[in-house]
Amino acid sequence: MAKLHISTKINGEPTEFLCDPNDSMLDVLRGPLALTGSKEGCGSGDCGACSVMLDGRLVCSCLMLAAEAEGHEIETIEGMAEGEKLHPLQQKFLEMAALQCGICTPGVLVASKALLEKNQNPTETEVRYWLAGNLCRCTGYDKIVRAVLDTAAEMREATR
Amino acid sequence: MNEISNKWIGTNTIRPDGADKVTGRAAYAADTSMPGMIWGRVLRSPHPHARIKSIDTSKAEALQGVKAVVTSKDIVEFPVDKPVALGIQDMRWMSRNVMAREKALFHGHPVAAVAAMSEAIAAEACKLIEVDYEVLPWAIEIEDALKPDAPILHDFVQFEGKPSNIAGTLEHKLGDIEAGFAKADVVIERSFTTRPVHQGYIETHACLVSVLSDGKTTIWSSSQGQFMVRAMTSLLTGIPQSSIRAIPAEIGGGFGGKTIVYLEPLATMLSKKSGRPVKMVMSREEVMRATGPTSGSTSTVKIGATKDGTIVAAQGVFYLQAGCFPGSPIRGAAGCAFAPYNIANVVSRGFDVVSNRSKVAAYRAPGAPIGAYAVECVLDEVAEALKIDPLDLRIKNAAREGTKAAHGPVYPRIGLLETMESARKHPHYKAPLGKFQGRGVASGYWFNAGGESSAQVNITEDGNVVVTTGHPDIGGSRAAIANIAAELLGIDYRRVSVLIGDTATVGYSNLTGGSRVLFASAIVVTDSAEQVIGQLKARAAKIWGISADAVVWENGEARPSGDHTGNFPTMTLAEIAAKATETGGPIGAGVQLNTTGAEGGFSTHICDVEVDVDLGIVRVLRYTSFQDVGRAIHPAYVEGQIQGGAVQGIGWALNEEYIYNKKGHVDNPGFLDYRMPVCSDMPMLDAVMIEIPNPKHPQGVRGVGEVPLVPVMAAVANAVHSALGKRYYSLPMSPPKVLEGLDEGTLQAAE
Ligand code: FES
Ligand code: FES
């Protein structure tokens, strides 16, 4: 099977890779691109551990063909902090113990950031439904939801 | 007890591994690779029960890109008549579980494994392996496995002198059960069933193994015990433990399900045969078909009480599915079921039943939630019959200091009563309820464990601290250990880094399981830190030319005391560390111990639900757990354990179950159809931590990780009963089942 040559932008950097036509974006991120922050919990779109942004839209990278990245921009968990400075969500998750084992955390953070980009003032219910595609087996979600709500409040405060 | 300032113990510090985990840099098992690495895959049985007559791997071996094939011939055989115990496991079954030997015993049972240049080639090669099966009749459910004409899984398993699928029994007895029931004014007896549920960790099993030509073996894998991985892999491959270095990757959830090996011995043999590092990663479907879950069960519980609410007799019979090899957690079910109560006459029996399902693995307080579900539901009915408030009934009969439990111990100071009393006083218990809403309560117990633990505390040349321990950190234990070390040494917690050592760099440490980790590591870390403080004082004394007895350690500094008070300026950790070479060399201490004194854990839960009577959906509206946590070293992570356990129990109570089709295959092997709770299913979860310090622990720690799951299913079931006036005697109370049970009469009565 001939490999496809794909040109894309990942976390702001122009990136090229070769892939098989049936490789998922997650396969390529975790394999040749060595961006193992995105996790595979199911490979079927049911757990959200592989969440990434595609042109500003939240997607499961396990459901996206790598070849579909051609000409598009992808953001992963590895691009969330700015250098040494953690994103406010990352910082808040640490302060509020919103992770236990941490395997769901990259996906939950990417999804939460996507929410706050759309909605600076989400209700608890909006957070819960937005994150309904991100399974976490450890935390019971309580601290995750609180951390997202608190971050949203702080970010609103900061931009006032 | 800890006498010093308690600046860090009890505070929510940032975990040492936190930044790694929020940036995606933490390396879990599937995140590691090696030069020259190839990929392994498992060929699994398509039948739930079949004799393996022959396996021909020649076509697979001939495929371009295939580097090695292994079958049961490559795994050390343990004869069925000679038990070889390793912890709670028996290597006879482990050996046959990682690779089917005489028979394939469940759909998905490994029969061969291949390593190849890519996963795709390995998968292709699996299809070329020819296995000649003689398909046998099978039994999946307990009742089918216990029928007189049931297919027998193991000829050598005998019960009452005959081949049977009952592989083991256990009985706890106290007092005189007949006499007890004779005194009762009310006797209630009910039967219950629960379905097998999976631990549901989001990280699938994975490992990377490199075996060199000299036999030196390195294993990176996600497990609840690198020493367990080393021991089991050694026993199953014949490679001595000294040649195996098992490195614990970050673990993406386990809940008991990663206390055994599946892939590591196979990858080791594939690597040995191919001469290449081999990586294996299970798919979610493989996890669901061939790992875990915990047992399904059928139980019958009978409780007798006098009019004043005194429980005078209790009897329980618990049948638990073991999966295809002996070893269901009957000890947890029969042992914990009545443990929260002071009952004079008890008989509690467990039966271990094998059938053609994947071998069960531990799941958070294994067996105990099953026992508690039946007992706490019957208690609710007893309270109703006696017209006593269900919490008052529990308070009246609560075990306390000096109570002799049916499973053996006489309790020391425990906090069960406090959990019940604070539930009774909590605003949640009095909050109003609406139509089709109900409230349930339940209590629970878990043994907790101590066991082997090792730690090393080293002072760096610049006067900071590195602590190495040996239990994989599954939910924040490193953060709690940092708090303890910082507290004892009197320094900022950020100056302490806590690492989990591999099998070559830290002493033997038992599994992360039994809620032992912080209990046991705190003991060895405390002992090590105290030795380090002794050394620091001695070094300061040497510099000052006084006796070490005349030096005290306070706020991270050595200070001369007694006659010498004020004679010398205090010396900080950094100042002493800078002079370490001249004063006697490196500063550090390690302790290895078999820790004891892990007293049991108790908790009481209140659950409010609302039933959507049109759709059959039960929604949890409010949930509060009250738990005796001993001492909350890092309160946020203790709360996290309590909250996470509650949600797992809610899933078990309301939705999760293995569904088998007519062919004996799991029909819902993925997260779409195996429905675990999602964020929008849940309310916020209150955790009330009651701190009755464990008198046998330097910081008062009790295990906190498992008891949070024990009362949940009963609390939910009692709440559903309170909402509808109708009781469901089987789990899960999923929408179809709830709807089926709702008739006009029930609905009218509930309105
Ligand atoms: S791995 Fe993509 S949703 Fe689970
Ligand atoms: S923290 Fe473990 S799955 Fe979310």
CSV table of N, CA and C in Angstrom, one decimal, chain A residues 53 63 70 91 160:
chain,number,residue,atom,x,y,z
A,53,MET,N,-8.3,19.3,18.6
A,53,MET,CA,-9.1,20.4,17.9
A,53,MET,C,-8.7,20.3,16.4
A,63,LEU,N,-11.5,8.8,15.3
A,63,LEU,CA,-12.5,8.7,14.3
A,63,LEU,C,-12.1,9.4,13.0
A,70,GLU,N,-4.9,16.9,5.8
A,70,GLU,CA,-4.3,17.7,4.7
A,70,GLU,C,-4.8,19.1,4.6
A,91,GLN,N,-3.7,24.5,35.1
A,91,GLN,CA,-3.3,24.9,36.4
A,91,GLN,C,-4.4,24.6,37.4
A,160,ARG,N,-11.9,41.2,32.3
A,160,ARG,CA,-12.8,42.3,32.6
A,160,ARG,C,-12.1,43.7,32.5
